[in-house]
Amino acid sequence: MTDSKRIVLSSDHAAIDLRQAVARHIAEQGWEVVDIGPTTPESTHYPKHGEAAARRVASGDCALGIILCGTGQGIMMAANKVKGIRCGVCSDAFSARMIRQHNDANMLSIGARVVGEGLALDIVDAFLSATFEGGRHGTRVDMITEIEG
Ligand code: RB5
């Protein structure tokens, strides 16, 4: 990962309020937030929002991404279809730290109907403050990349 502090945020309609809270929280920490919406509460389709955020990360435009939907699951599945993306759903800070340290995750997904705002911000902090350990974990991440072809 680069030293860039540019991060993309996206969600579906189920997570707009939490996404905006995450955006405010990490902007205060000095992150350059690229919030690609949506901003209106109409029902929308999480795959397109997950894909759009993932493409910002895969292209190198953003170093990391945080995506949210009701459970965090559907938008994570869509993001992980984009080559180069490693996105995990987290409902606890330990997992959020570990997907950076061991899996070199470049995207985090959160379920807005699963966790409250306080826990979500802890999860985000754990993800953003951790770094990839490399070594044997690098071998395993390379094996994931090989599956992509
Ligand atoms: C939308 O109702 C909901 O299905 C979506 O936010 C998400 O939970 C899907 O995985």
mmCIF file of N, CA, C and O and ligand atoms in Angstrom, residues 12-14 46 69-75 113, ligand 1:
data_model
loop_
_atom_site.group_PDB
_atom_site.id
_atom_site.type_symbol
_atom_site.label_atom_id
_atom_site.label_comp_id
_atom_site.label_asym_id
_atom_site.label_seq_id
_atom_site.Cartn_x
_atom_site.Cartn_y
_atom_site.Cartn_z
ATOM 1 N N ASP A 12 -25.102 1.587 0.110
ATOM 2 C CA ASP A 12 -26.440 1.652 -0.483
ATOM 3 C C ASP A 12 -27.315 2.510 0.432
ATOM 4 O O ASP A 12 -26.830 3.152 1.385
ATOM 5 N N HIS A 13 -28.619 2.484 0.188
ATOM 6 C CA HIS A 13 -29.549 3.336 0.933
ATOM 7 C C HIS A 13 -29.617 2.981 2.413
ATOM 8 O O HIS A 13 -29.970 3.819 3.241
ATOM 9 N N ALA A 14 -29.283 1.725 2.740
ATOM 10 C CA ALA A 14 -29.415 1.260 4.127
ATOM 11 C C ALA A 14 -28.346 1.831 5.051
ATOM 12 O O ALA A 14 -28.444 1.668 6.269
ATOM 13 N N TYR A 46 -26.999 -2.337 -4.128
ATOM 14 C CA TYR A 46 -25.644 -2.334 -3.556
ATOM 15 C C TYR A 46 -24.540 -2.800 -4.516
ATOM 16 O O TYR A 46 -23.413 -2.326 -4.402
ATOM 17 N N CYS A 69 -23.492 -1.534 3.627
ATOM 18 C CA CYS A 69 -24.886 -1.765 3.253
ATOM 19 C C CYS A 69 -25.592 -2.258 4.513
ATOM 20 O O CYS A 69 -25.071 -2.073 5.623
ATOM 21 N N GLY A 70 -26.762 -2.869 4.366
ATOM 22 C CA GLY A 70 -27.492 -3.281 5.566
ATOM 23 C C GLY A 70 -26.696 -4.259 6.414
ATOM 24 O O GLY A 70 -26.521 -4.076 7.621
ATOM 25 N N THR A 71 -26.221 -5.307 5.777
ATOM 26 C CA THR A 71 -25.417 -6.314 6.484
ATOM 27 C C THR A 71 -23.931 -6.160 6.238
ATOM 28 O O THR A 71 -23.117 -6.792 6.928
ATOM 29 N N GLY A 72 -23.557 -5.414 5.224
ATOM 30 C CA GLY A 72 -22.161 -5.350 4.775
ATOM 31 C C GLY A 72 -21.797 -6.491 3.854
ATOM 32 O O GLY A 72 -20.723 -6.479 3.240
ATOM 33 N N GLN A 73 -22.670 -7.463 3.710
ATOM 34 C CA GLN A 73 -22.325 -8.688 2.978
ATOM 35 C C GLN A 73 -22.467 -8.525 1.461
ATOM 36 O O GLN A 73 -21.544 -8.856 0.706
ATOM 37 N N GLY A 74 -23.591 -8.010 1.027
ATOM 38 C CA GLY A 74 -23.811 -7.927 -0.422
ATOM 39 C C GLY A 74 -22.821 -7.002 -1.098
ATOM 40 O O GLY A 74 -22.244 -7.336 -2.155
ATOM 41 N N ILE A 75 -22.592 -5.857 -0.497
ATOM 42 C CA ILE A 75 -21.683 -4.877 -1.118
ATOM 43 C C ILE A 75 -20.248 -5.402 -1.088
ATOM 44 O O ILE A 75 -19.460 -5.159 -2.007
ATOM 45 N N ARG A 113 -26.976 -2.254 9.657
ATOM 46 C CA ARG A 113 -28.080 -2.821 10.438
ATOM 47 C C ARG A 113 -27.557 -3.850 11.442
ATOM 48 O O ARG A 113 -28.338 -4.527 12.107
HETATM 49 C C1 RB5 B 1 -31.064 -3.734 1.339
HETATM 50 O O1 RB5 B 1 -32.360 -3.944 1.818
HETATM 51 C C2 RB5 B 1 -30.140 -4.834 1.827
HETATM 52 O O2 RB5 B 1 -30.439 -6.039 1.184
HETATM 53 C C3 RB5 B 1 -28.703 -4.467 1.614
HETATM 54 O O3 RB5 B 1 -28.428 -3.265 2.272
HETATM 55 C C4 RB5 B 1 -27.665 -5.427 2.130
HETATM 56 O O4 RB5 B 1 -27.934 -5.821 3.439
HETATM 57 C C5 RB5 B 1 -27.368 -6.570 1.244
HETATM 58 O O5 RB5 B 1 -26.423 -7.347 1.487
#
